[in-house]
């Protein structure tokens, strides 16, 4: 499966469920640690669509900005 297809599937999981574990992503899409890290960076830093929770889960939505 291409990276773009995995990205779409994970985004769909996040949209419908709100939260997905990294273990599930690795298991379901047969990703090694490097592949998971590329996915994390794409969703969190590049797209800004997700946030990390405790290093164990992806959550849908950006990190809320702190009030000035």
PDB file of N, CA, C and O in Angstrom:
ATOM      1  N   UNK A   1       0.855  -1.173   0.000  1.00  0.00           N
ATOM      2  CA  UNK A   1       0.000   0.000   0.000  1.00  0.00           C
ATOM      3  C   UNK A   1       0.900   1.236   0.000  1.00  0.00           C
ATOM      4  O   UNK A   1       1.863   1.305   0.738  1.00  0.00           O
ATOM      5  N   UNK A   2       0.558   2.200  -0.838  1.00  0.00           N
ATOM      6  CA  UNK A   2       1.320   3.445  -0.911  1.00  0.00           C
ATOM      7  C   UNK A   2       1.105   4.283   0.349  1.00  0.00           C
ATOM      8  O   UNK A   2       0.057   4.189   1.001  1.00  0.00           O
ATOM      9  N   UNK A   3       2.093   5.149   0.632  1.00  0.00           N
ATOM     10  CA  UNK A   3       2.008   6.020   1.802  1.00  0.00           C
ATOM     11  C   UNK A   3       0.757   6.888   1.739  1.00  0.00           C
ATOM     12  O   UNK A   3       0.054   7.062   2.740  1.00  0.00           O
ATOM     13  N   UNK A   4       0.442   7.435   0.568  1.00  0.00           N
ATOM     14  CA  UNK A   4      -0.732   8.313   0.447  1.00  0.00           C
ATOM     15  C   UNK A   4      -2.025   7.560   0.766  1.00  0.00           C
ATOM     16  O   UNK A   4      -2.958   8.147   1.334  1.00  0.00           O
ATOM     17  N   UNK A   5      -2.078   6.288   0.441  1.00  0.00           N
ATOM     18  CA  UNK A   5      -3.263   5.491   0.764  1.00  0.00           C
ATOM     19  C   UNK A   5      -3.359   5.234   2.267  1.00  0.00           C
ATOM     20  O   UNK A   5      -4.448   5.293   2.843  1.00  0.00           O
ATOM     21  N   UNK A   6      -2.219   4.958   2.888  1.00  0.00           N
ATOM     22  CA  UNK A   6      -2.192   4.771   4.347  1.00  0.00           C
ATOM     23  C   UNK A   6      -2.618   6.056   5.035  1.00  0.00           C
ATOM     24  O   UNK A   6      -3.421   6.037   5.968  1.00  0.00           O
ATOM     25  N   UNK A   7      -2.099   7.177   4.564  1.00  0.00           N
ATOM     26  CA  UNK A   7      -2.451   8.478   5.136  1.00  0.00           C
ATOM     27  C   UNK A   7      -3.962   8.700   5.072  1.00  0.00           C
ATOM     28  O   UNK A   7      -4.582   9.092   6.068  1.00  0.00           O
ATOM     29  N   UNK A   8      -4.570   8.426   3.931  1.00  0.00           N
ATOM     30  CA  UNK A   8      -6.024   8.596   3.785  1.00  0.00           C
ATOM     31  C   UNK A   8      -6.791   7.692   4.749  1.00  0.00           C
ATOM     32  O   UNK A   8      -7.774   8.119   5.360  1.00  0.00           O
ATOM     33  N   UNK A   9      -6.348   6.461   4.878  1.00  0.00           N
ATOM     34  CA  UNK A   9      -7.016   5.519   5.783  1.00  0.00           C
ATOM     35  C   UNK A   9      -6.904   5.963   7.244  1.00  0.00           C
ATOM     36  O   UNK A   9      -7.871   5.873   8.001  1.00  0.00           O
ATOM     37  N   UNK A  10      -5.729   6.433   7.639  1.00  0.00           N
ATOM     38  CA  UNK A  10      -5.546   6.887   9.018  1.00  0.00           C
ATOM     39  C   UNK A  10      -6.360   8.153   9.274  1.00  0.00           C
ATOM     40  O   UNK A  10      -6.988   8.294  10.327  1.00  0.00           O
ATOM     41  N   UNK A  11      -6.393   9.057   8.312  1.00  0.00           N
ATOM     42  CA  UNK A  11      -7.218  10.262   8.456  1.00  0.00           C
ATOM     43  C   UNK A  11      -8.680   9.874   8.615  1.00  0.00           C
ATOM     44  O   UNK A  11      -9.393  10.421   9.455  1.00  0.00           O
ATOM     45  N   UNK A  12      -9.144   8.890   7.831  1.00  0.00           N
ATOM     46  CA  UNK A  12     -10.526   8.440   7.949  1.00  0.00           C
ATOM     47  C   UNK A  12     -10.799   7.883   9.352  1.00  0.00           C
ATOM     48  O   UNK A  12     -11.830   8.181   9.956  1.00  0.00           O
ATOM     49  N   UNK A  13      -9.861   7.082   9.869  1.00  0.00           N
ATOM     50  CA  UNK A  13     -10.007   6.553  11.236  1.00  0.00           C
ATOM     51  C   UNK A  13     -10.100   7.694  12.244  1.00  0.00           C
ATOM     52  O   UNK A  13     -10.933   7.663  13.150  1.00  0.00           O
ATOM     53  N   UNK A  14      -9.246   8.693  12.075  1.00  0.00           N
ATOM     54  CA  UNK A  14      -9.264   9.827  13.005  1.00  0.00           C
ATOM     55  C   UNK A  14     -10.574  10.607  12.900  1.00  0.00           C
ATOM     56  O   UNK A  14     -11.129  11.027  13.917  1.00  0.00           O
ATOM     57  N   UNK A  15     -11.048  10.810  11.690  1.00  0.00           N
ATOM     58  CA  UNK A  15     -12.312  11.532  11.503  1.00  0.00           C
ATOM     59  C   UNK A  15     -13.497  10.798  12.119  1.00  0.00           C
ATOM     60  O   UNK A  15     -14.375  11.413  12.717  1.00  0.00           O
ATOM     61  N   UNK A  16     -13.530   9.495  11.964  1.00  0.00           N
ATOM     62  CA  UNK A  16     -14.681   8.732  12.425  1.00  0.00           C
ATOM     63  C   UNK A  16     -14.586   8.320  13.889  1.00  0.00           C
ATOM     64  O   UNK A  16     -15.613   8.150  14.548  1.00  0.00           O
ATOM     65  N   UNK A  17     -13.352   8.159  14.387  1.00  0.00           N
ATOM     66  CA  UNK A  17     -13.184   7.684  15.760  1.00  0.00           C
ATOM     67  C   UNK A  17     -12.598   8.726  16.704  1.00  0.00           C
ATOM     68  O   UNK A  17     -12.735   8.600  17.909  1.00  0.00           O
ATOM     69  N   UNK A  18     -11.903   9.711  16.161  1.00  0.00           N
ATOM     70  CA  UNK A  18     -11.336  10.772  16.982  1.00  0.00           C
ATOM     71  C   UNK A  18      -9.971  10.468  17.578  1.00  0.00           C
ATOM     72  O   UNK A  18      -9.208  11.379  17.864  1.00  0.00           O
ATOM     73  N   UNK A  19      -9.652   9.195  17.757  1.00  0.00           N
ATOM     74  CA  UNK A  19      -8.405   8.805  18.427  1.00  0.00           C
ATOM     75  C   UNK A  19      -8.004   7.418  17.938  1.00  0.00           C
ATOM     76  O   UNK A  19      -8.854   6.529  17.841  1.00  0.00           O
ATOM     77  N   UNK A  20      -6.719   7.250  17.609  1.00  0.00           N
ATOM     78  CA  UNK A  20      -6.207   5.967  17.138  1.00  0.00           C
ATOM     79  C   UNK A  20      -4.851   5.719  17.777  1.00  0.00           C
ATOM     80  O   UNK A  20      -4.018   6.631  17.840  1.00  0.00           O
ATOM     81  N   UNK A  21      -4.622   4.513  18.243  1.00  0.00           N
ATOM     82  CA  UNK A  21      -3.327   4.200  18.857  1.00  0.00           C
ATOM     83  C   UNK A  21      -2.270   3.964  17.786  1.00  0.00           C
ATOM     84  O   UNK A  21      -2.562   3.487  16.685  1.00  0.00           O
ATOM     85  N   UNK A  22      -1.033   4.308  18.120  1.00  0.00           N
ATOM     86  CA  UNK A  22       0.084   4.060  17.216  1.00  0.00           C
ATOM     87  C   UNK A  22       0.263   2.561  16.987  1.00  0.00           C
ATOM     88  O   UNK A  22       0.589   2.137  15.884  1.00  0.00           O
ATOM     89  N   UNK A  23       0.037   1.762  18.017  1.00  0.00           N
ATOM     90  CA  UNK A  23       0.161   0.305  17.871  1.00  0.00           C
ATOM     91  C   UNK A  23      -0.819  -0.221  16.825  1.00  0.00           C
ATOM     92  O   UNK A  23      -0.484  -1.070  16.012  1.00  0.00           O
ATOM     93  N   UNK A  24      -2.040   0.287  16.870  1.00  0.00           N
ATOM     94  CA  UNK A  24      -3.040  -0.145  15.878  1.00  0.00           C
ATOM     95  C   UNK A  24      -2.615   0.239  14.467  1.00  0.00           C
ATOM     96  O   UNK A  24      -2.726  -0.559  13.533  1.00  0.00           O
ATOM     97  N   UNK A  25      -2.120   1.461  14.316  1.00  0.00           N
ATOM     98  CA  UNK A  25      -1.670   1.919  13.002  1.00  0.00           C
ATOM     99  C   UNK A  25      -0.545   1.031  12.487  1.00  0.00           C
ATOM    100  O   UNK A  25      -0.571   0.590  11.337  1.00  0.00           O
ATOM    101  N   UNK A  26       0.438   0.755  13.348  1.00  0.00           N
ATOM    102  CA  UNK A  26       1.549  -0.092  12.929  1.00  0.00           C
ATOM    103  C   UNK A  26       1.064  -1.485  12.550  1.00  0.00           C
ATOM    104  O   UNK A  26       1.497  -2.039  11.535  1.00  0.00           O
ATOM    105  N   UNK A  27       0.186  -2.040  13.341  1.00  0.00           N
ATOM    106  CA  UNK A  27      -0.314  -3.391  13.093  1.00  0.00           C
ATOM    107  C   UNK A  27      -1.156  -3.456  11.817  1.00  0.00           C
ATOM    108  O   UNK A  27      -0.966  -4.316  10.966  1.00  0.00           O
ATOM    109  N   UNK A  28      -2.090  -2.524  11.701  1.00  0.00           N
ATOM    110  CA  UNK A  28      -3.031  -2.547  10.585  1.00  0.00           C
ATOM    111  C   UNK A  28      -2.368  -2.281   9.236  1.00  0.00           C
ATOM    112  O   UNK A  28      -2.767  -2.840   8.213  1.00  0.00           O
ATOM    113  N   UNK A  29      -1.340  -1.421   9.226  1.00  0.00           N
ATOM    114  CA  UNK A  29      -0.717  -1.025   7.970  1.00  0.00           C
ATOM    115  C   UNK A  29       0.710  -1.556   7.820  1.00  0.00           C
ATOM    116  O   UNK A  29       1.419  -1.147   6.913  1.00  0.00           O
ATOM    117  N   UNK A  30       1.110  -2.436   8.721  1.00  0.00           N
ATOM    118  CA  UNK A  30       2.421  -3.078   8.657  1.00  0.00           C
ATOM    119  C   UNK A  30       3.555  -2.059   8.545  1.00  0.00           C
ATOM    120  O   UNK A  30       4.443  -2.185   7.693  1.00  0.00           O
ATOM    121  N   UNK A  31       3.503  -1.027   9.390  1.00  0.00           N
ATOM    122  CA  UNK A  31       4.525   0.021   9.386  1.00  0.00           C
ATOM    123  C   UNK A  31       5.607  -0.280  10.412  1.00  0.00           C
ATOM    124  O   UNK A  31       5.305  -0.700  11.528  1.00  0.00           O
ATOM    125  N   UNK A  32       6.858  -0.035  10.041  1.00  0.00           N
ATOM    126  CA  UNK A  32       7.940  -0.108  11.017  1.00  0.00           C
ATOM    127  C   UNK A  32       8.001   1.237  11.754  1.00  0.00           C
ATOM    128  O   UNK A  32       7.194   2.141  11.489  1.00  0.00           O
ATOM    129  N   UNK A  33       8.936   1.390  12.675  1.00  0.00           N
ATOM    130  CA  UNK A  33       9.027   2.621  13.463  1.00  0.00           C
ATOM    131  C   UNK A  33       9.287   3.845  12.586  1.00  0.00           C
ATOM    132  O   UNK A  33       8.731   4.917  12.825  1.00  0.00           O
ATOM    133  N   UNK A  34      10.128   3.690  11.558  1.00  0.00           N
ATOM    134  CA  UNK A  34      10.409   4.812  10.659  1.00  0.00           C
ATOM    135  C   UNK A  34       9.165   5.225   9.873  1.00  0.00           C
ATOM    136  O   UNK A  34       8.889   6.414   9.718  1.00  0.00           O
ATOM    137  N   UNK A  35       8.422   4.253   9.376  1.00  0.00           N
ATOM    138  CA  UNK A  35       7.200   4.548   8.641  1.00  0.00           C
ATOM    139  C   UNK A  35       6.169   5.251   9.511  1.00  0.00           C
ATOM    140  O   UNK A  35       5.495   6.188   9.072  1.00  0.00           O
ATOM    141  N   UNK A  36       6.063   4.810  10.761  1.00  0.00           N
ATOM    142  CA  UNK A  36       5.141   5.453  11.696  1.00  0.00           C
ATOM    143  C   UNK A  36       5.564   6.892  11.968  1.00  0.00           C
ATOM    144  O   UNK A  36       4.724   7.792  12.017  1.00  0.00           O
ATOM    145  N   UNK A  37       6.859   7.121  12.100  1.00  0.00           N
ATOM    146  CA  UNK A  37       7.351   8.479  12.358  1.00  0.00           C
ATOM    147  C   UNK A  37       7.067   9.402  11.178  1.00  0.00           C
ATOM    148  O   UNK A  37       6.675  10.556  11.365  1.00  0.00           O
ATOM    149  N   UNK A  38       7.228   8.915   9.964  1.00  0.00           N
ATOM    150  CA  UNK A  38       6.908   9.724   8.778  1.00  0.00           C
ATOM    151  C   UNK A  38       5.424  10.087   8.794  1.00  0.00           C
ATOM    152  O   UNK A  38       5.048  11.231   8.531  1.00  0.00           O
ATOM    153  N   UNK A  39       4.584   9.133   9.125  1.00  0.00           N
ATOM    154  CA  UNK A  39       3.145   9.379   9.207  1.00  0.00           C
ATOM    155  C   UNK A  39       2.822  10.404  10.293  1.00  0.00           C
ATOM    156  O   UNK A  39       2.033  11.331  10.068  1.00  0.00           O
ATOM    157  N   UNK A  40       3.440  10.256  11.455  1.00  0.00           N
ATOM    158  CA  UNK A  40       3.222  11.204  12.569  1.00  0.00           C
ATOM    159  C   UNK A  40       3.590  12.626  12.142  1.00  0.00           C
ATOM    160  O   UNK A  40       2.837  13.575  12.368  1.00  0.00           O
ATOM    161  N   UNK A  41       4.763  12.782  11.550  1.00  0.00           N
ATOM    162  CA  UNK A  41       5.226  14.111  11.132  1.00  0.00           C
ATOM    163  C   UNK A  41       4.261  14.704  10.112  1.00  0.00           C
ATOM    164  O   UNK A  41       3.918  15.889  10.192  1.00  0.00           O
ATOM    165  N   UNK A  42       3.821  13.893   9.169  1.00  0.00           N
ATOM    166  CA  UNK A  42       2.897  14.382   8.145  1.00  0.00           C
ATOM    167  C   UNK A  42       1.586  14.870   8.769  1.00  0.00           C
ATOM    168  O   UNK A  42       1.108  15.949   8.444  1.00  0.00           O
ATOM    169  N   UNK A  43       1.023  14.098   9.676  1.00  0.00           N
ATOM    170  CA  UNK A  43      -0.269  14.451  10.268  1.00  0.00           C
ATOM    171  C   UNK A  43      -0.175  15.576  11.296  1.00  0.00           C
ATOM    172  O   UNK A  43      -1.070  16.416  11.372  1.00  0.00           O
ATOM    173  N   UNK A  44       0.889  15.575  12.092  1.00  0.00           N
ATOM    174  CA  UNK A  44       0.989  16.543  13.186  1.00  0.00           C
ATOM    175  C   UNK A  44       1.665  17.837  12.745  1.00  0.00           C
ATOM    176  O   UNK A  44       1.131  18.924  12.947  1.00  0.00           O
ATOM    177  N   UNK A  45       2.830  17.728  12.147  1.00  0.00           N
ATOM    178  CA  UNK A  45       3.618  18.926  11.839  1.00  0.00           C
ATOM    179  C   UNK A  45       3.343  19.491  10.451  1.00  0.00           C
ATOM    180  O   UNK A  45       3.177  20.696  10.298  1.00  0.00           O
ATOM    181  N   UNK A  46       3.278  18.625   9.456  1.00  0.00           N
ATOM    182  CA  UNK A  46       3.105  19.119   8.086  1.00  0.00           C
ATOM    183  C   UNK A  46       1.675  19.591   7.837  1.00  0.00           C
ATOM    184  O   UNK A  46       1.462  20.716   7.395  1.00  0.00           O
ATOM    185  N   UNK A  47       0.707  18.742   8.106  1.00  0.00           N
ATOM    186  CA  UNK A  47      -0.692  19.081   7.842  1.00  0.00           C
ATOM    187  C   UNK A  47      -1.367  19.804   9.003  1.00  0.00           C
ATOM    188  O   UNK A  47      -2.310  20.551   8.793  1.00  0.00           O
ATOM    189  N   UNK A  48      -0.925  19.541  10.236  1.00  0.00           N
ATOM    190  CA  UNK A  48      -1.556  20.143  11.403  1.00  0.00           C
ATOM    191  C   UNK A  48      -2.936  19.571  11.689  1.00  0.00           C
ATOM    192  O   UNK A  48      -3.763  20.219  12.322  1.00  0.00           O
ATOM    193  N   UNK A  49      -3.201  18.357  11.228  1.00  0.00           N
ATOM    194  CA  UNK A  49      -4.525  17.752  11.374  1.00  0.00           C
ATOM    195  C   UNK A  49      -4.690  16.960  12.658  1.00  0.00           C
ATOM    196  O   UNK A  49      -5.809  16.622  13.033  1.00  0.00           O
ATOM    197  N   UNK A  50      -3.599  16.595  13.298  1.00  0.00           N
ATOM    198  CA  UNK A  50      -3.680  15.715  14.467  1.00  0.00           C
ATOM    199  C   UNK A  50      -2.714  16.178  15.545  1.00  0.00           C
ATOM    200  O   UNK A  50      -1.836  17.006  15.293  1.00  0.00           O
ATOM    201  N   UNK A  51      -2.908  15.625  16.731  1.00  0.00           N
ATOM    202  CA  UNK A  51      -2.003  15.875  17.850  1.00  0.00           C
ATOM    203  C   UNK A  51      -1.616  14.534  18.467  1.00  0.00           C
ATOM    204  O   UNK A  51      -2.296  13.526  18.271  1.00  0.00           O
ATOM    205  N   UNK A  52      -0.537  14.571  19.201  1.00  0.00           N
ATOM    206  CA  UNK A  52      -0.050  13.387  19.903  1.00  0.00           C
ATOM    207  C   UNK A  52      -0.582  13.409  21.332  1.00  0.00           C
ATOM    208  O   UNK A  52      -0.649  14.458  21.959  1.00  0.00           O
ATOM    209  N   UNK A  53      -0.958  12.242  21.833  1.00  0.00           N
ATOM    210  CA  UNK A  53      -1.372  12.129  23.228  1.00  0.00           C
ATOM    211  C   UNK A  53      -0.494  11.082  23.895  1.00  0.00           C
ATOM    212  O   UNK A  53      -0.567   9.896  23.551  1.00  0.00           O
ATOM    213  N   UNK A  54       0.330  11.538  24.810  1.00  0.00           N
ATOM    214  CA  UNK A  54       1.153  10.676  25.646  1.00  0.00           C
ATOM    215  C   UNK A  54       2.095   9.767  24.862  1.00  0.00           C
ATOM    216  O   UNK A  54       2.530   8.736  25.354  1.00  0.00           O
ATOM    217  N   UNK A  55       2.389  10.112  23.605  1.00  0.00           N
ATOM    218  CA  UNK A  55       3.260   9.278  22.796  1.00  0.00           C
ATOM    219  C   UNK A  55       2.656   7.936  22.430  1.00  0.00           C
ATOM    220  O   UNK A  55       3.348   7.056  21.925  1.00  0.00           O
ATOM    221  N   UNK A  56       1.347   7.773  22.658  1.00  0.00           N
ATOM    222  CA  UNK A  56       0.681   6.485  22.412  1.00  0.00           C
ATOM    223  C   UNK A  56      -0.479   6.571  21.432  1.00  0.00           C
ATOM    224  O   UNK A  56      -0.880   5.562  20.872  1.00  0.00           O
ATOM    225  N   UNK A  57      -1.022   7.781  21.251  1.00  0.00           N
ATOM    226  CA  UNK A  57      -2.217   7.942  20.435  1.00  0.00           C
ATOM    227  C   UNK A  57      -2.107   9.159  19.525  1.00  0.00           C
ATOM    228  O   UNK A  57      -1.438  10.126  19.848  1.00  0.00           O
ATOM    229  N   UNK A  58      -2.820   9.093  18.409  1.00  0.00           N
ATOM    230  CA  UNK A  58      -3.063  10.257  17.576  1.00  0.00           C
ATOM    231  C   UNK A  58      -4.488  10.709  17.843  1.00  0.00           C
ATOM    232  O   UNK A  58      -5.406   9.885  17.912  1.00  0.00           O
ATOM    233  N   UNK A  59      -4.683  12.004  18.012  1.00  0.00           N
ATOM    234  CA  UNK A  59      -6.004  12.598  18.196  1.00  0.00           C
ATOM    235  C   UNK A  59      -6.303  13.506  17.021  1.00  0.00           C
ATOM    236  O   UNK A  59      -5.432  14.240  16.572  1.00  0.00           O
ATOM    237  N   UNK A  60      -7.528  13.496  16.538  1.00  0.00           N
ATOM    238  CA  UNK A  60      -7.930  14.373  15.466  1.00  0.00           C
ATOM    239  C   UNK A  60      -7.971  15.802  15.962  1.00  0.00           C
ATOM    240  O   UNK A  60      -8.475  16.079  17.045  1.00  0.00           O
ATOM    241  N   UNK A  61      -7.445  16.727  15.190  1.00  0.00           N
ATOM    242  CA  UNK A  61      -7.517  18.153  15.483  1.00  0.00           C
ATOM    243  C   UNK A  61      -6.204  18.714  15.969  1.00  0.00           C
ATOM    244  O   UNK A  61      -5.388  18.016  16.548  1.00  0.00           O
ATOM    245  N   UNK A  62      -5.998  19.988  15.694  1.00  0.00           N
ATOM    246  CA  UNK A  62      -4.746  20.646  16.088  1.00  0.00           C
ATOM    247  C   UNK A  62      -4.691  20.917  17.597  1.00  0.00           C
ATOM    248  O   UNK A  62      -5.711  20.898  18.273  1.00  0.00           O
ATOM    249  N   UNK A  63      -3.487  21.171  18.062  1.00  0.00           N
ATOM    250  CA  UNK A  63      -3.301  21.557  19.456  1.00  0.00           C
ATOM    251  C   UNK A  63      -3.867  22.949  19.634  1.00  0.00           C
ATOM    252  O   UNK A  63      -3.562  23.851  18.861  1.00  0.00           O
ATOM    253  N   UNK A  64      -4.721  23.156  20.637  1.00  0.00           N
ATOM    254  CA  UNK A  64      -5.248  24.506  20.864  1.00  0.00           C
ATOM    255  C   UNK A  64      -4.118  25.449  21.263  1.00  0.00           C
ATOM    256  O   UNK A  64      -3.223  25.072  22.024  1.00  0.00           O
ATOM    257  N   UNK A  65      -4.159  26.647  20.732  1.00  0.00           N
ATOM    258  CA  UNK A  65      -3.147  27.642  21.086  1.00  0.00           C
ATOM    259  C   UNK A  65      -3.424  28.193  22.479  1.00  0.00           C
ATOM    260  O   UNK A  65      -4.570  28.408  22.852  1.00  0.00           O
ATOM    261  N   UNK A  66      -2.350  28.428  23.217  1.00  0.00           N
ATOM    262  CA  UNK A  66      -2.493  29.007  24.563  1.00  0.00           C
ATOM    263  C   UNK A  66      -2.879  30.473  24.429  1.00  0.00           C
ATOM    264  O   UNK A  66      -2.459  31.166  23.509  1.00  0.00           O
ATOM    265  N   UNK A  67      -3.687  30.924  25.350  1.00  0.00           N
ATOM    266  CA  UNK A  67      -4.087  32.334  25.345  1.00  0.00           C
ATOM    267  C   UNK A  67      -2.882  33.197  25.700  1.00  0.00           C
ATOM    268  O   UNK A  67      -2.063  32.821  26.514  1.00  0.00           O
ATOM    269  N   UNK A  68      -2.761  34.355  25.064  1.00  0.00           N
ATOM    270  CA  UNK A  68      -1.610  35.241  25.331  1.00  0.00           C
ATOM    271  C   UNK A  68      -1.645  35.806  26.738  1.00  0.00           C
ATOM    272  O   UNK A  68      -2.631  35.909  27.374  1.00  0.00           O
TER     273      UNK A  68
END
